PDB file of C-alpha atoms and ligand atoms in Angstrom:
ATOM      1  CA  UNK A   1      28.428   7.521 -26.203  1.00  0.00           C
ATOM      2  CA  UNK A   2      29.106   7.968 -29.933  1.00  0.00           C
ATOM      3  CA  UNK A   3      27.807   5.352 -32.302  1.00  0.00           C
ATOM      4  CA  UNK A   4      31.371   4.806 -33.617  1.00  0.00           C
ATOM      5  CA  UNK A   5      32.630   4.084 -30.047  1.00  0.00           C
ATOM      6  CA  UNK A   6      29.782   1.728 -29.389  1.00  0.00           C
ATOM      7  CA  UNK A   7      30.232  -0.119 -32.700  1.00  0.00           C
ATOM      8  CA  UNK A   8      34.096  -0.376 -31.721  1.00  0.00           C
ATOM      9  CA  UNK A   9      33.053  -2.147 -28.516  1.00  0.00           C
ATOM     10  CA  UNK A  10      30.185  -4.134 -30.179  1.00  0.00           C
ATOM     11  CA  UNK A  11      32.834  -5.669 -32.394  1.00  0.00           C
ATOM     12  CA  UNK A  12      35.152  -6.653 -29.534  1.00  0.00           C
ATOM     13  CA  UNK A  13      32.063  -8.354 -27.926  1.00  0.00           C
ATOM     14  CA  UNK A  14      31.076 -10.059 -31.140  1.00  0.00           C
ATOM     15  CA  UNK A  15      34.658 -11.600 -31.490  1.00  0.00           C
ATOM     16  CA  UNK A  16      34.025 -13.226 -28.042  1.00  0.00           C
ATOM     17  CA  UNK A  17      30.590 -14.351 -29.273  1.00  0.00           C
ATOM     18  CA  UNK A  18      28.519 -11.864 -27.546  1.00  0.00           C
ATOM     19  CA  UNK A  19      25.948  -9.270 -28.694  1.00  0.00           C
ATOM     20  CA  UNK A  20      25.807  -6.041 -26.731  1.00  0.00           C
ATOM     21  CA  UNK A  21      23.729  -4.157 -29.202  1.00  0.00           C
ATOM     22  CA  UNK A  22      20.703  -5.164 -27.134  1.00  0.00           C
ATOM     23  CA  UNK A  23      21.755  -3.296 -24.153  1.00  0.00           C
ATOM     24  CA  UNK A  24      21.214   0.391 -23.484  1.00  0.00           C
ATOM     25  CA  UNK A  25      24.269   2.441 -24.803  1.00  0.00           C
ATOM     26  CA  UNK A  26      24.395   4.592 -21.568  1.00  0.00           C
ATOM     27  CA  UNK A  27      24.453   1.467 -19.522  1.00  0.00           C
ATOM     28  CA  UNK A  28      27.264   0.060 -21.496  1.00  0.00           C
ATOM     29  CA  UNK A  29      29.108   3.294 -21.209  1.00  0.00           C
ATOM     30  CA  UNK A  30      28.754   3.432 -17.453  1.00  0.00           C
ATOM     31  CA  UNK A  31      30.132  -0.196 -17.115  1.00  0.00           C
ATOM     32  CA  UNK A  32      33.070   0.609 -19.590  1.00  0.00           C
ATOM     33  CA  UNK A  33      33.905   3.830 -17.551  1.00  0.00           C
ATOM     34  CA  UNK A  34      33.871   1.830 -14.301  1.00  0.00           C
ATOM     35  CA  UNK A  35      36.233  -0.916 -15.419  1.00  0.00           C
ATOM     36  CA  UNK A  36      38.557   1.679 -17.069  1.00  0.00           C
ATOM     37  CA  UNK A  37      38.754   3.663 -13.736  1.00  0.00           C
ATOM     38  CA  UNK A  38      39.687   0.419 -11.880  1.00  0.00           C
ATOM     39  CA  UNK A  39      42.450  -0.536 -14.245  1.00  0.00           C
ATOM     40  CA  UNK A  40      43.434   3.238 -14.738  1.00  0.00           C
ATOM     41  CA  UNK A  41      42.883   3.456 -18.531  1.00  0.00           C
ATOM     42  CA  UNK A  42      41.551   6.708 -19.885  1.00  0.00           C
ATOM     43  CA  UNK A  43      41.184   6.130 -23.514  1.00  0.00           C
ATOM     44  CA  UNK A  44      38.376   3.972 -25.208  1.00  0.00           C
ATOM     45  CA  UNK A  45      40.413   2.869 -27.943  1.00  0.00           C
ATOM     46  CA  UNK A  46      43.253   1.718 -25.783  1.00  0.00           C
ATOM     47  CA  UNK A  47      40.679  -0.035 -23.605  1.00  0.00           C
ATOM     48  CA  UNK A  48      39.258  -1.793 -26.530  1.00  0.00           C
ATOM     49  CA  UNK A  49      42.735  -3.046 -27.533  1.00  0.00           C
ATOM     50  CA  UNK A  50      43.251  -4.311 -23.996  1.00  0.00           C
ATOM     51  CA  UNK A  51      39.936  -6.128 -24.187  1.00  0.00           C
ATOM     52  CA  UNK A  52      40.903  -7.812 -27.353  1.00  0.00           C
ATOM     53  CA  UNK A  53      44.205  -9.125 -26.048  1.00  0.00           C
ATOM     54  CA  UNK A  54      43.244 -10.000 -22.488  1.00  0.00           C
ATOM     55  CA  UNK A  55      40.370 -12.433 -21.993  1.00  0.00           C
ATOM     56  CA  UNK A  56      40.505 -12.029 -18.161  1.00  0.00           C
ATOM     57  CA  UNK A  57      39.787  -8.170 -18.547  1.00  0.00           C
ATOM     58  CA  UNK A  58      36.925  -9.101 -20.985  1.00  0.00           C
ATOM     59  CA  UNK A  59      35.448 -11.538 -18.409  1.00  0.00           C
ATOM     60  CA  UNK A  60      35.677  -8.880 -15.790  1.00  0.00           C
ATOM     61  CA  UNK A  61      33.771  -6.293 -17.999  1.00  0.00           C
ATOM     62  CA  UNK A  62      31.285  -8.974 -19.006  1.00  0.00           C
ATOM     63  CA  UNK A  63      30.498  -9.924 -15.279  1.00  0.00           C
ATOM     64  CA  UNK A  64      30.001  -6.132 -14.551  1.00  0.00           C
ATOM     65  CA  UNK A  65      27.225  -5.999 -17.130  1.00  0.00           C
ATOM     66  CA  UNK A  66      25.194  -8.348 -14.872  1.00  0.00           C
ATOM     67  CA  UNK A  67      23.916  -6.000 -12.042  1.00  0.00           C
ATOM     68  CA  UNK A  68      22.852  -8.433  -9.488  1.00  0.00           C
ATOM     69  CA  UNK A  69      21.349  -6.231  -6.557  1.00  0.00           C
ATOM     70  CA  UNK A  70      18.444  -8.098  -5.190  1.00  0.00           C
ATOM     71  CA  UNK A  71      16.746  -9.137  -1.912  1.00  0.00           C
ATOM     72  CA  UNK A  72      14.205 -11.480  -0.303  1.00  0.00           C
ATOM     73  CA  UNK A  73      10.656 -10.446  -1.139  1.00  0.00           C
ATOM     74  CA  UNK A  74      11.891  -7.228  -2.856  1.00  0.00           C
ATOM     75  CA  UNK A  75       8.965  -4.752  -2.970  1.00  0.00           C
ATOM     76  CA  UNK A  76       7.027  -6.673  -0.346  1.00  0.00           C
ATOM     77  CA  UNK A  77       3.768  -5.103  -1.495  1.00  0.00           C
ATOM     78  CA  UNK A  78       4.097  -7.002  -4.885  1.00  0.00           C
ATOM     79  CA  UNK A  79       4.534 -10.404  -3.194  1.00  0.00           C
ATOM     80  CA  UNK A  80       1.524  -9.566  -0.814  1.00  0.00           C
ATOM     81  CA  UNK A  81      -0.803  -8.629  -3.651  1.00  0.00           C
ATOM     82  CA  UNK A  82       0.260 -11.645  -5.533  1.00  0.00           C
ATOM     83  CA  UNK A  83      -0.361 -13.878  -2.722  1.00  0.00           C
ATOM     84  CA  UNK A  84      -3.710 -12.609  -2.060  1.00  0.00           C
ATOM     85  CA  UNK A  85      -5.036 -12.093  -5.442  1.00  0.00           C
ATOM     86  CA  UNK A  86      -3.091 -14.244  -7.917  1.00  0.00           C
ATOM     87  CA  UNK A  87      -2.146 -17.315  -6.052  1.00  0.00           C
ATOM     88  CA  UNK A  88      -5.597 -18.424  -5.180  1.00  0.00           C
ATOM     89  CA  UNK A  89      -6.539 -18.313  -8.894  1.00  0.00           C
ATOM     90  CA  UNK A  90      -3.426 -20.408  -9.826  1.00  0.00           C
ATOM     91  CA  UNK A  91      -4.255 -22.901  -7.181  1.00  0.00           C
ATOM     92  CA  UNK A  92      -7.853 -23.215  -8.083  1.00  0.00           C
ATOM     93  CA  UNK A  93      -7.228 -23.625 -11.738  1.00  0.00           C
ATOM     94  CA  UNK A  94      -4.559 -26.312 -11.147  1.00  0.00           C
ATOM     95  CA  UNK A  95      -5.954 -29.841 -11.536  1.00  0.00           C
ATOM     96  CA  UNK A  96      -5.041 -32.493  -9.214  1.00  0.00           C
ATOM     97  CA  UNK A  97      -1.504 -33.812  -9.286  1.00  0.00           C
ATOM     98  CA  UNK A  98      -0.517 -30.822 -11.601  1.00  0.00           C
ATOM     99  CA  UNK A  99       2.814 -29.256 -10.760  1.00  0.00           C
ATOM    100  CA  UNK A 100       2.593 -25.457 -10.489  1.00  0.00           C
ATOM    101  CA  UNK A 101       5.629 -24.135 -12.482  1.00  0.00           C
ATOM    102  CA  UNK A 102       7.273 -20.832 -11.828  1.00  0.00           C
ATOM    103  CA  UNK A 103      10.355 -19.237 -13.589  1.00  0.00           C
ATOM    104  CA  UNK A 104      12.405 -16.588 -11.754  1.00  0.00           C
ATOM    105  CA  UNK A 105      14.099 -15.169 -14.859  1.00  0.00           C
ATOM    106  CA  UNK A 106      17.258 -13.244 -14.024  1.00  0.00           C
ATOM    107  CA  UNK A 107      17.304 -14.636 -10.400  1.00  0.00           C
ATOM    108  CA  UNK A 108      20.723 -13.180  -9.505  1.00  0.00           C
ATOM    109  CA  UNK A 109      21.867 -14.666  -6.131  1.00  0.00           C
ATOM    110  CA  UNK A 110      18.600 -16.637  -5.592  1.00  0.00           C
ATOM    111  CA  UNK A 111      16.600 -14.349  -3.040  1.00  0.00           C
ATOM    112  CA  UNK A 112      13.694 -14.014  -5.478  1.00  0.00           C
ATOM    113  CA  UNK A 113      13.475 -17.805  -6.229  1.00  0.00           C
ATOM    114  CA  UNK A 114      13.687 -18.594  -2.586  1.00  0.00           C
ATOM    115  CA  UNK A 115      11.143 -15.967  -1.657  1.00  0.00           C
ATOM    116  CA  UNK A 116       8.706 -17.491  -4.228  1.00  0.00           C
ATOM    117  CA  UNK A 117       9.315 -21.001  -2.870  1.00  0.00           C
ATOM    118  CA  UNK A 118       8.575 -19.767   0.665  1.00  0.00           C
ATOM    119  CA  UNK A 119       5.363 -18.030  -0.475  1.00  0.00           C
ATOM    120  CA  UNK A 120       4.062 -20.873  -2.471  1.00  0.00           C
ATOM    121  CA  UNK A 121       4.910 -23.487   0.161  1.00  0.00           C
ATOM    122  CA  UNK A 122       3.029 -21.442   2.796  1.00  0.00           C
ATOM    123  CA  UNK A 123      -0.017 -21.184   0.483  1.00  0.00           C
ATOM    124  CA  UNK A 124      -0.221 -24.799  -0.970  1.00  0.00           C
ATOM    125  CA  UNK A 125       1.490 -26.483   1.972  1.00  0.00           C
ATOM    126  CA  UNK A 126      -1.631 -28.140   3.241  1.00  0.00           C
ATOM    127  CA  UNK A 127      -2.991 -28.864  -0.076  1.00  0.00           C
ATOM    128  CA  UNK A 128      -1.288 -32.189  -0.561  1.00  0.00           C
ATOM    129  CA  UNK A 129      -2.549 -33.081  -4.096  1.00  0.00           C
ATOM    130  CA  UNK A 130      -0.602 -29.949  -5.388  1.00  0.00           C
ATOM    131  CA  UNK A 131       3.117 -29.740  -5.911  1.00  0.00           C
ATOM    132  CA  UNK A 132       5.332 -27.130  -7.436  1.00  0.00           C
ATOM    133  CA  UNK A 133       8.684 -26.483  -9.014  1.00  0.00           C
ATOM    134  CA  UNK A 134      10.736 -23.163  -9.606  1.00  0.00           C
ATOM    135  CA  UNK A 135      13.217 -22.804 -12.326  1.00  0.00           C
ATOM    136  CA  UNK A 136      15.633 -19.988 -11.541  1.00  0.00           C
ATOM    137  CA  UNK A 137      18.138 -18.940 -14.224  1.00  0.00           C
ATOM    138  CA  UNK A 138      20.689 -16.243 -14.768  1.00  0.00           C
ATOM    139  CA  UNK A 139      23.318 -15.376 -17.247  1.00  0.00           C
ATOM    140  CA  UNK A 140      25.801 -14.934 -14.518  1.00  0.00           C
ATOM    141  CA  UNK A 141      27.547 -18.212 -13.429  1.00  0.00           C
ATOM    142  CA  UNK A 142      28.969 -16.856 -10.183  1.00  0.00           C
ATOM    143  CA  UNK A 143      25.560 -15.712  -8.987  1.00  0.00           C
ATOM    144  CA  UNK A 144      24.052 -18.985  -9.755  1.00  0.00           C
ATOM    145  CA  UNK A 145      26.788 -20.741  -7.825  1.00  0.00           C
ATOM    146  CA  UNK A 146      25.992 -18.608  -4.928  1.00  0.00           C
ATOM    147  CA  UNK A 147      22.304 -19.199  -5.067  1.00  0.00           C
ATOM    148  CA  UNK A 148      22.716 -22.951  -5.144  1.00  0.00           C
ATOM    149  CA  UNK A 149      24.495 -22.793  -1.848  1.00  0.00           C
ATOM    150  CA  UNK A 150      21.534 -20.899  -0.186  1.00  0.00           C
ATOM    151  CA  UNK A 151      23.609 -19.441   2.442  1.00  0.00           C
ATOM    152  CA  UNK A 152      22.974 -15.653   3.251  1.00  0.00           C
ATOM    153  CA  UNK A 153      24.475 -12.978   5.448  1.00  0.00           C
ATOM    154  CA  UNK A 154      22.565 -11.840   8.607  1.00  0.00           C
ATOM    155  CA  UNK A 155      22.114  -8.434   6.767  1.00  0.00           C
ATOM    156  CA  UNK A 156      20.107 -10.174   3.955  1.00  0.00           C
ATOM    157  CA  UNK A 157      17.567 -11.470   6.248  1.00  0.00           C
ATOM    158  CA  UNK A 158      17.315  -8.692   8.822  1.00  0.00           C
ATOM    159  CA  UNK A 159      14.245  -6.979   7.050  1.00  0.00           C
ATOM    160  CA  UNK A 160      12.286 -10.349   7.024  1.00  0.00           C
ATOM    161  CA  UNK A 161       9.553 -10.995   9.678  1.00  0.00           C
ATOM    162  CA  UNK A 162      10.871 -13.190  12.325  1.00  0.00           C
ATOM    163  CA  UNK A 163       8.506 -15.973  11.737  1.00  0.00           C
ATOM    164  CA  UNK A 164       9.635 -16.287   8.114  1.00  0.00           C
ATOM    165  CA  UNK A 165      13.246 -16.494   9.295  1.00  0.00           C
ATOM    166  CA  UNK A 166      12.585 -18.953  11.909  1.00  0.00           C
ATOM    167  CA  UNK A 167      10.420 -21.325   9.671  1.00  0.00           C
ATOM    168  CA  UNK A 168      12.667 -21.181   6.554  1.00  0.00           C
ATOM    169  CA  UNK A 169      16.473 -20.614   7.516  1.00  0.00           C
ATOM    170  CA  UNK A 170      18.704 -22.275   9.664  1.00  0.00           C
ATOM    171  CA  UNK A 171      21.162 -20.185  11.628  1.00  0.00           C
ATOM    172  CA  UNK A 172      24.823 -21.081  11.147  1.00  0.00           C
ATOM    173  CA  UNK A 173      28.191 -19.974  12.504  1.00  0.00           C
ATOM    174  CA  UNK A 174      30.675 -20.125   9.826  1.00  0.00           C
ATOM    175  CA  UNK A 175      34.526 -20.678  10.250  1.00  0.00           C
ATOM    176  CA  UNK A 176      35.247 -17.056  10.856  1.00  0.00           C
ATOM    177  CA  UNK A 177      32.616 -16.996  13.567  1.00  0.00           C
ATOM    178  CA  UNK A 178      30.091 -14.978  11.492  1.00  0.00           C
ATOM    179  CA  UNK A 179      26.529 -15.709  11.627  1.00  0.00           C
ATOM    180  CA  UNK A 180      24.774 -16.844   8.503  1.00  0.00           C
ATOM    181  CA  UNK A 181      21.495 -18.133   7.305  1.00  0.00           C
ATOM    182  CA  UNK A 182      20.921 -21.117   5.345  1.00  0.00           C
ATOM    183  CA  UNK A 183      17.598 -21.953   3.431  1.00  0.00           C
ATOM    184  CA  UNK A 184      16.174 -25.163   4.817  1.00  0.00           C
ATOM    185  CA  UNK A 185      16.208 -28.071   2.558  1.00  0.00           C
ATOM    186  CA  UNK A 186      12.490 -28.306   1.920  1.00  0.00           C
ATOM    187  CA  UNK A 187      12.652 -24.904   0.297  1.00  0.00           C
ATOM    188  CA  UNK A 188      15.939 -25.428  -1.302  1.00  0.00           C
ATOM    189  CA  UNK A 189      14.764 -28.515  -3.082  1.00  0.00           C
ATOM    190  CA  UNK A 190      11.915 -26.806  -4.726  1.00  0.00           C
ATOM    191  CA  UNK A 191      14.353 -24.517  -6.806  1.00  0.00           C
ATOM    192  CA  UNK A 192      16.324 -25.755  -9.731  1.00  0.00           C
ATOM    193  CA  UNK A 193      19.101 -23.148 -10.577  1.00  0.00           C
ATOM    194  CA  UNK A 194      20.384 -22.878 -14.253  1.00  0.00           C
ATOM    195  CA  UNK A 195      23.004 -20.654 -15.868  1.00  0.00           C
ATOM    196  CA  UNK A 196      21.475 -19.368 -19.164  1.00  0.00           C
ATOM    197  CA  UNK A 197      20.385 -16.387 -21.159  1.00  0.00           C
ATOM    198  CA  UNK A 198      16.669 -15.797 -21.028  1.00  0.00           C
ATOM    199  CA  UNK A 199      16.461 -15.678 -24.822  1.00  0.00           C
ATOM    200  CA  UNK A 200      17.856 -19.108 -25.277  1.00  0.00           C
ATOM    201  CA  UNK A 201      15.535 -20.801 -22.835  1.00  0.00           C
ATOM    202  CA  UNK A 202      13.379 -23.543 -24.218  1.00  0.00           C
ATOM    203  CA  UNK A 203      11.374 -24.569 -21.246  1.00  0.00           C
ATOM    204  CA  UNK A 204       7.698 -23.985 -21.409  1.00  0.00           C
ATOM    205  CA  UNK A 205       4.309 -24.350 -19.624  1.00  0.00           C
ATOM    206  CA  UNK A 206       4.996 -21.910 -16.744  1.00  0.00           C
ATOM    207  CA  UNK A 207       2.001 -20.673 -14.557  1.00  0.00           C
ATOM    208  CA  UNK A 208       4.220 -17.650 -13.525  1.00  0.00           C
ATOM    209  CA  UNK A 209       7.175 -15.734 -14.652  1.00  0.00           C
ATOM    210  CA  UNK A 210       8.868 -13.376 -12.354  1.00  0.00           C
ATOM    211  CA  UNK A 211      11.333 -11.332 -14.457  1.00  0.00           C
ATOM    212  CA  UNK A 212      12.088  -8.300 -12.158  1.00  0.00           C
ATOM    213  CA  UNK A 213      14.610  -5.647 -12.606  1.00  0.00           C
ATOM    214  CA  UNK A 214      16.132  -7.178 -15.842  1.00  0.00           C
ATOM    215  CA  UNK A 215      14.278  -5.414 -18.717  1.00  0.00           C
ATOM    216  CA  UNK A 216      15.520  -1.996 -17.557  1.00  0.00           C
ATOM    217  CA  UNK A 217      19.041  -2.755 -18.779  1.00  0.00           C
ATOM    218  CA  UNK A 218      17.912  -3.713 -22.298  1.00  0.00           C
ATOM    219  CA  UNK A 219      16.936  -1.553 -25.530  1.00  0.00           C
ATOM    220  CA  UNK A 220      13.265  -1.562 -26.498  1.00  0.00           C
ATOM    221  CA  UNK A 221      13.914  -4.144 -29.201  1.00  0.00           C
ATOM    222  CA  UNK A 222      15.540  -6.584 -26.914  1.00  0.00           C
ATOM    223  CA  UNK A 223      12.742  -5.989 -24.302  1.00  0.00           C
ATOM    224  CA  UNK A 224      10.167  -6.827 -26.998  1.00  0.00           C
ATOM    225  CA  UNK A 225      11.994 -10.136 -27.780  1.00  0.00           C
ATOM    226  CA  UNK A 226      12.121 -10.992 -24.122  1.00  0.00           C
ATOM    227  CA  UNK A 227       8.581 -10.333 -23.464  1.00  0.00           C
ATOM    228  CA  UNK A 228       7.577 -12.190 -26.640  1.00  0.00           C
ATOM    229  CA  UNK A 229       9.635 -15.199 -25.314  1.00  0.00           C
ATOM    230  CA  UNK A 230       7.605 -14.996 -22.024  1.00  0.00           C
ATOM    231  CA  UNK A 231       4.254 -15.085 -23.838  1.00  0.00           C
ATOM    232  CA  UNK A 232       5.568 -18.131 -25.618  1.00  0.00           C
ATOM    233  CA  UNK A 233       6.840 -19.861 -22.428  1.00  0.00           C
ATOM    234  CA  UNK A 234       3.615 -19.199 -20.270  1.00  0.00           C
ATOM    235  CA  UNK A 235       0.714 -21.473 -20.076  1.00  0.00           C
ATOM    236  CA  UNK A 236      -2.683 -19.948 -21.408  1.00  0.00           C
ATOM    237  CA  UNK A 237      -3.604 -16.986 -19.068  1.00  0.00           C
ATOM    238  CA  UNK A 238      -0.296 -17.315 -17.143  1.00  0.00           C
ATOM    239  CA  UNK A 239       1.130 -14.443 -15.216  1.00  0.00           C
ATOM    240  CA  UNK A 240       4.168 -12.200 -15.790  1.00  0.00           C
ATOM    241  CA  UNK A 241       5.572  -9.990 -12.965  1.00  0.00           C
ATOM    242  CA  UNK A 242       8.052  -7.301 -13.751  1.00  0.00           C
ATOM    243  CA  UNK A 243       9.948  -4.862 -11.619  1.00  0.00           C
ATOM    244  CA  UNK A 244       8.565  -1.574 -10.356  1.00  0.00           C
ATOM    245  CA  UNK A 245      10.492   0.589 -12.929  1.00  0.00           C
ATOM    246  CA  UNK A 246       9.462  -1.653 -15.811  1.00  0.00           C
ATOM    247  CA  UNK A 247       6.508  -1.421 -18.001  1.00  0.00           C
ATOM    248  CA  UNK A 248       4.971  -2.858 -21.121  1.00  0.00           C
ATOM    249  CA  UNK A 249       3.196   0.405 -22.005  1.00  0.00           C
ATOM    250  CA  UNK A 250       3.929   1.650 -25.490  1.00  0.00           C
ATOM    251  CA  UNK A 251       5.788  -1.540 -26.584  1.00  0.00           C
ATOM    252  CA  UNK A 252       4.640  -3.632 -29.560  1.00  0.00           C
ATOM    253  CA  UNK A 253       4.426  -6.584 -27.198  1.00  0.00           C
ATOM    254  CA  UNK A 254       1.912  -4.585 -24.919  1.00  0.00           C
ATOM    255  CA  UNK A 255      -0.925  -6.439 -26.443  1.00  0.00           C
ATOM    256  CA  UNK A 256       0.420  -9.762 -25.461  1.00  0.00           C
ATOM    257  CA  UNK A 257      -0.482  -9.089 -21.827  1.00  0.00           C
ATOM    258  CA  UNK A 258      -3.247  -7.511 -20.052  1.00  0.00           C
ATOM    259  CA  UNK A 259      -2.189  -5.338 -17.063  1.00  0.00           C
ATOM    260  CA  UNK A 260      -4.158  -7.036 -14.281  1.00  0.00           C
ATOM    261  CA  UNK A 261      -2.598  -4.962 -11.392  1.00  0.00           C
ATOM    262  CA  UNK A 262      -0.845  -2.132 -13.157  1.00  0.00           C
ATOM    263  CA  UNK A 263       0.852  -0.681  -9.999  1.00  0.00           C
ATOM    264  CA  UNK A 264       2.450  -3.807  -9.004  1.00  0.00           C
ATOM    265  CA  UNK A 265       3.432  -4.719 -12.613  1.00  0.00           C
ATOM    266  CA  UNK A 266       1.450  -7.870 -12.628  1.00  0.00           C
ATOM    267  CA  UNK A 267       0.268  -8.778 -16.095  1.00  0.00           C
ATOM    268  CA  UNK A 268      -1.751 -11.884 -17.600  1.00  0.00           C
ATOM    269  CA  UNK A 269      -1.127 -13.476 -20.811  1.00  0.00           C
ATOM    270  CA  UNK A 270      -3.701 -12.692 -23.586  1.00  0.00           C
ATOM    271  CA  UNK A 271      -4.267 -15.522 -26.112  1.00  0.00           C
TER     272      UNK A 271
HETATM  273  C1  SAM B 301      19.113  -6.501 -10.873  1.00  0.00           C
HETATM  274  S1  SAM B 301      19.306  -8.323 -10.855  1.00  0.00           S
HETATM  275  C2  SAM B 301      17.453  -8.602 -10.473  1.00  0.00           C
HETATM  276  C3  SAM B 301      17.303  -9.808  -9.529  1.00  0.00           C
HETATM  277  C4  SAM B 301      15.970 -10.104  -9.102  1.00  0.00           C
HETATM  278  N1  SAM B 301      15.158 -10.415 -10.302  1.00  0.00           N
HETATM  279  C5  SAM B 301      15.424  -8.882  -8.502  1.00  0.00           C
HETATM  280  O1  SAM B 301      14.495  -8.327  -9.022  1.00  0.00           O
HETATM  281  O2  SAM B 301      15.670  -8.696  -7.282  1.00  0.00           O
HETATM  282  C6  SAM B 301      19.309  -8.549 -12.698  1.00  0.00           C
HETATM  283  C7  SAM B 301      19.817 -10.121 -12.950  1.00  0.00           C
HETATM  284  O3  SAM B 301      19.342 -10.240 -14.385  1.00  0.00           O
HETATM  285  C8  SAM B 301      20.424 -11.097 -14.836  1.00  0.00           C
HETATM  286  N2  SAM B 301      20.378 -10.958 -16.323  1.00  0.00           N
HETATM  287  C9  SAM B 301      20.395  -9.877 -17.091  1.00  0.00           C
HETATM  288  N3  SAM B 301      20.186 -10.184 -18.523  1.00  0.00           N
HETATM  289  C10 SAM B 301      19.936 -11.468 -18.440  1.00  0.00           C
HETATM  290  C11 SAM B 301      19.506 -12.426 -19.490  1.00  0.00           C
HETATM  291  N4  SAM B 301      19.509 -12.011 -20.848  1.00  0.00           N
HETATM  292  N5  SAM B 301      19.319 -13.629 -19.195  1.00  0.00           N
HETATM  293  C12 SAM B 301      19.409 -14.168 -17.859  1.00  0.00           C
HETATM  294  N6  SAM B 301      19.705 -13.244 -16.832  1.00  0.00           N
HETATM  295  C13 SAM B 301      20.002 -12.116 -17.055  1.00  0.00           C
HETATM  296  C14 SAM B 301      21.684 -10.408 -14.416  1.00  0.00           C
HETATM  297  O4  SAM B 301      22.863 -11.275 -14.445  1.00  0.00           O
HETATM  298  C15 SAM B 301      21.270 -10.091 -13.031  1.00  0.00           C
HETATM  299  O5  SAM B 301      21.730 -11.112 -12.073  1.00  0.00           O
END
């Protein structure tokens, strides 16, 4: 995508109060092309004019910038390693009556946040002097509404071990006679969902931040800003977990974190 074209769409977004310069240009182009195919427009200038005039089309394009593919215990091995190596450290360094605080940043429809709630509950369930809370946020309002509901299709849970499903979900049959699975209230109540941009978050003192499969859509500079934000939001020696295709290698912010388990993308805050 040429710089002129990118600038033309940046201006349209800026008029609506959004900054797309932090996204990777090829990602923006793929999203534009997709929307243009759907509404059968073949010229970028014409599409830019439509966006300026039709807020509804702008909203559709904006929602399409939020790729919200996700699943429960995505990359199971990462959760497994986190549970065996990092969780015990967090538990042993938490003082009595401390709340363990976790942030699922870019949580999409909530599967990551609920997976964390299930994992932590299992690990600290019997330690009655410890409690926890999970803040789960996403820029996309629709996915947050879905997440709050906590009801998922049979397909979403089919890969999960049966005991996890039995202990944490309630089987339902909806009005159309379709089987669904609802997260039980003990788990649901641990998670607070919020709509919001990671960069405008002002919560602090997290023990862990899971921000998986979000940075990949951003330019290096925006990635630096986000990772610096995480450094600020974590407790001393807190943990950051990225997606399998994401890395801090070669970034200026690399020195803010130590790669504790490089393969699993588990990092620890450096002071
Ligand atoms: C591919 S999903 C990843 C979901 C989950 N973390 C996972 O790994 O399965 C990326 C999510 O990040 C959200 N997102 C992207 N940029 C964001 C930002 N700046 N602030 C909050 N959420 C963001 C998108 O809306 C989308 O729901």
